[in-house]
mmCIF file with all atom_site columns, C-alpha atoms in Angstrom:
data_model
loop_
_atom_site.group_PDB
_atom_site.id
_atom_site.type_symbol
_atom_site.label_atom_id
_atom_site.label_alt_id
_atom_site.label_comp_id
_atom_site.label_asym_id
_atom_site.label_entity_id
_atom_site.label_seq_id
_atom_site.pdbx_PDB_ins_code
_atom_site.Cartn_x
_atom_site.Cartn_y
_atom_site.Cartn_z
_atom_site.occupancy
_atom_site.B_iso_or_equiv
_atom_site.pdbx_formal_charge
_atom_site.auth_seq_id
_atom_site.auth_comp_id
_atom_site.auth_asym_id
_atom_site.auth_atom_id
_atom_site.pdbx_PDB_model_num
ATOM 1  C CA . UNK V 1 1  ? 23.926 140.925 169.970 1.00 0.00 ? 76  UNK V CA 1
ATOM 2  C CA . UNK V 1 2  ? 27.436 139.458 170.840 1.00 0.00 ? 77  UNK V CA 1
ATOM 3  C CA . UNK V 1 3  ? 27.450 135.399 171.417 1.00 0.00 ? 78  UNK V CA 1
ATOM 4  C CA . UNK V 1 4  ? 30.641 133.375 172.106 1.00 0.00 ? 79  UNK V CA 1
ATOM 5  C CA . UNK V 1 5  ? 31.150 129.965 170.711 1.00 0.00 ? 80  UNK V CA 1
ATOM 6  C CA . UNK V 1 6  ? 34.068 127.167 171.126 1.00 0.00 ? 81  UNK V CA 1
ATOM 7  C CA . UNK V 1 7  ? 36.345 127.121 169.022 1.00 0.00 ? 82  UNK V CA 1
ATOM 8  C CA . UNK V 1 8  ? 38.556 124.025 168.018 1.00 0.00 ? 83  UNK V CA 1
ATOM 9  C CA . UNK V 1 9  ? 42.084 124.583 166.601 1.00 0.00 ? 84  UNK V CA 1
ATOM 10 C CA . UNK V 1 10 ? 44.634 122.215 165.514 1.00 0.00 ? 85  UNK V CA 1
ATOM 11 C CA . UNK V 1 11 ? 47.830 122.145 163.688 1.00 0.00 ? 86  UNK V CA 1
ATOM 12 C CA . UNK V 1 12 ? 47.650 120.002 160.284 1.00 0.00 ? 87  UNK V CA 1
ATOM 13 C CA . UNK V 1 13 ? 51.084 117.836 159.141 1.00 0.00 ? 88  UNK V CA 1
ATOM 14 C CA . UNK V 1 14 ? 51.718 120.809 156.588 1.00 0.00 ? 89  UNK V CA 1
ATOM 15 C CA . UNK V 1 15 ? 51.923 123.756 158.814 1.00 0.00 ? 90  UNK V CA 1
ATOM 16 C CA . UNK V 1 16 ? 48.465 124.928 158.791 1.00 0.00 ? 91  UNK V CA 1
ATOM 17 C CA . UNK V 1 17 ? 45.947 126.140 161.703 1.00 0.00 ? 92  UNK V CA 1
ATOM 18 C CA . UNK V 1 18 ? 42.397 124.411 161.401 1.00 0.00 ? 93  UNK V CA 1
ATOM 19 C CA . UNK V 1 19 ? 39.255 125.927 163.275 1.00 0.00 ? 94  UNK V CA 1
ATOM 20 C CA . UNK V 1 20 ? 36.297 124.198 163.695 1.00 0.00 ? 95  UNK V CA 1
ATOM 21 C CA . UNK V 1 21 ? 32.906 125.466 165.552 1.00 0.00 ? 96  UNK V CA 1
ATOM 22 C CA . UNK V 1 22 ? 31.392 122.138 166.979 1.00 0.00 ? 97  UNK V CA 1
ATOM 23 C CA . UNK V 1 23 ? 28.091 123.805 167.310 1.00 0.00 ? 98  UNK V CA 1
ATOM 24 C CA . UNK V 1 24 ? 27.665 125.239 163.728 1.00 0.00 ? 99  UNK V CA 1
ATOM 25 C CA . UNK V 1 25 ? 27.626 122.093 161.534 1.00 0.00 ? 100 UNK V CA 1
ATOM 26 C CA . UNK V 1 26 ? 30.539 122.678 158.793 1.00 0.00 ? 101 UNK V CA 1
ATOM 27 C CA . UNK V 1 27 ? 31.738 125.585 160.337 1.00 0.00 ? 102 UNK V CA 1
ATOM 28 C CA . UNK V 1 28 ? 35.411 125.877 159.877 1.00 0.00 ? 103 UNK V CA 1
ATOM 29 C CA . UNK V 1 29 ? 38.580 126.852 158.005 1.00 0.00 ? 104 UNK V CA 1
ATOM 30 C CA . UNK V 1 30 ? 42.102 127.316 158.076 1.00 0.00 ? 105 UNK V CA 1
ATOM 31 C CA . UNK V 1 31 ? 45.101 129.654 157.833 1.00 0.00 ? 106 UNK V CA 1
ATOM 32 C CA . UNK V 1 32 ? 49.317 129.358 158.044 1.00 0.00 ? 107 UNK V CA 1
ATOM 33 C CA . UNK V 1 33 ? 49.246 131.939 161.222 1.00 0.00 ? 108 UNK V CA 1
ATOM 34 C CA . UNK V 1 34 ? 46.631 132.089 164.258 1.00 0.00 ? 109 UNK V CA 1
ATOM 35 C CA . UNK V 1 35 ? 45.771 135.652 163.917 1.00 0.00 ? 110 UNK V CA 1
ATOM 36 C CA . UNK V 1 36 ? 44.482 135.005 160.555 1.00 0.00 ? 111 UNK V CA 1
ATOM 37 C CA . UNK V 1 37 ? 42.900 131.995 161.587 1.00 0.00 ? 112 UNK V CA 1
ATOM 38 C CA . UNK V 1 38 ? 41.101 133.878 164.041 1.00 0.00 ? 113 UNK V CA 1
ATOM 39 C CA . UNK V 1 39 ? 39.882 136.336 161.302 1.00 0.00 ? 114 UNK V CA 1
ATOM 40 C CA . UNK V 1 40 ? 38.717 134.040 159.180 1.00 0.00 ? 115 UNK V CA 1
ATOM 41 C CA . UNK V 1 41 ? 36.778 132.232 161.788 1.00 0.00 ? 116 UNK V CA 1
ATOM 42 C CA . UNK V 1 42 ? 34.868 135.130 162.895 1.00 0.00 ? 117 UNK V CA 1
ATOM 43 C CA . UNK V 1 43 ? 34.021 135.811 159.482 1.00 0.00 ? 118 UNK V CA 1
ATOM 44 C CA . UNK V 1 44 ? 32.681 131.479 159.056 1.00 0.00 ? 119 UNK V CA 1
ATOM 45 C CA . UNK V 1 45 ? 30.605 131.804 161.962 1.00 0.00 ? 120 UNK V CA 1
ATOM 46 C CA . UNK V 1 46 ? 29.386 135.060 160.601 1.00 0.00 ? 121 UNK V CA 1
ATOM 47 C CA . UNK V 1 47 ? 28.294 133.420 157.921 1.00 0.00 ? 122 UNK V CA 1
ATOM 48 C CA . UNK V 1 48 ? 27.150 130.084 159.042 1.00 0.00 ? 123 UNK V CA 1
ATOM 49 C CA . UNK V 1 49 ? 24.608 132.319 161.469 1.00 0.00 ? 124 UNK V CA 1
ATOM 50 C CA . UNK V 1 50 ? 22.893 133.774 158.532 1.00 0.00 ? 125 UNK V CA 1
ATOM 51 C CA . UNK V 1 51 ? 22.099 129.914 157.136 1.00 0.00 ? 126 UNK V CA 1
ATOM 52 C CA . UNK V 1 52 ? 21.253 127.748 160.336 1.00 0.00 ? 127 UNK V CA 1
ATOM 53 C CA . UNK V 1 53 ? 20.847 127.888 164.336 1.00 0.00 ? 128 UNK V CA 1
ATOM 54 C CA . UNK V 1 54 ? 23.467 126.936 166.371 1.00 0.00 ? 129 UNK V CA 1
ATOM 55 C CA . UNK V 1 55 ? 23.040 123.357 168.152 1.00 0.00 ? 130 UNK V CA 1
ATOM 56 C CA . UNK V 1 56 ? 21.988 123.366 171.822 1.00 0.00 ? 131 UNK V CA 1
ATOM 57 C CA . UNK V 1 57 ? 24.898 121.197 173.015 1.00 0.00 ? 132 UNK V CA 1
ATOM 58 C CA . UNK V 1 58 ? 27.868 122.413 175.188 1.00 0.00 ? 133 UNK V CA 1
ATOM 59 C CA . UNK V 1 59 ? 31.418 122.028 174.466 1.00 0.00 ? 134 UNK V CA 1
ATOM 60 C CA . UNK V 1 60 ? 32.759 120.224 177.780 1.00 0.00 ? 135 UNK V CA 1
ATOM 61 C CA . UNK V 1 61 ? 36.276 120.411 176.771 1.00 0.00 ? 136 UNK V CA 1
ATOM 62 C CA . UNK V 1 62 ? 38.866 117.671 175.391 1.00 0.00 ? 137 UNK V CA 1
ATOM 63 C CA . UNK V 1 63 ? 40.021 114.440 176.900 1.00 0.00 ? 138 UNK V CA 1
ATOM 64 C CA . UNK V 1 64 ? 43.705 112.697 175.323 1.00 0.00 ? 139 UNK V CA 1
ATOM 65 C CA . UNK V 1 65 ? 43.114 108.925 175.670 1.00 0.00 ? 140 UNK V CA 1
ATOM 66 C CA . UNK V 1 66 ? 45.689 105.924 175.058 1.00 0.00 ? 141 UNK V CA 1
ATOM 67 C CA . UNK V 1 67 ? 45.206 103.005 173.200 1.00 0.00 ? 142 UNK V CA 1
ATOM 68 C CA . UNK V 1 68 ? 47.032 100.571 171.924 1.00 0.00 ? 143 UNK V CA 1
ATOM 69 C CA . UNK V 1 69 ? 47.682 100.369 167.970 1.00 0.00 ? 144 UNK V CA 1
#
């Protein structure tokens, strides 16, 4: 059975991709270029199926908000 999940990705102050599954609770890892990031992500969510259910939320998206500091 194929299933599609969200995937967050952001770029860390040394250079490095980070992936994170919102709905598979520690699901994520990292990699210097996207296409192995997205390897390697297929392969944690892959694995993270075999240990626990994904939660029944739903990723709406992402929202940049200003503040003061």
């Amino acid at each position: 059975m194929m299933r599609e999940f969200s995937v967050i990705i952001e770029k860390d102050e040394d250079g490095y991709f980070v992936a994170s599954v919102p709905t598979l609770r520690g699901c994520h890892t990292q990699a210097k270029s996207l296409d192995a990031l997205m390897k390697r992500i297929k392969e944690a969510i892959e694995l993270c199926l075999e240990v626990e259910r994904p939660a029944s939320t739903e990723f709406i998206g992402v929202q940049r908000v200003a503040v003061n500091s």
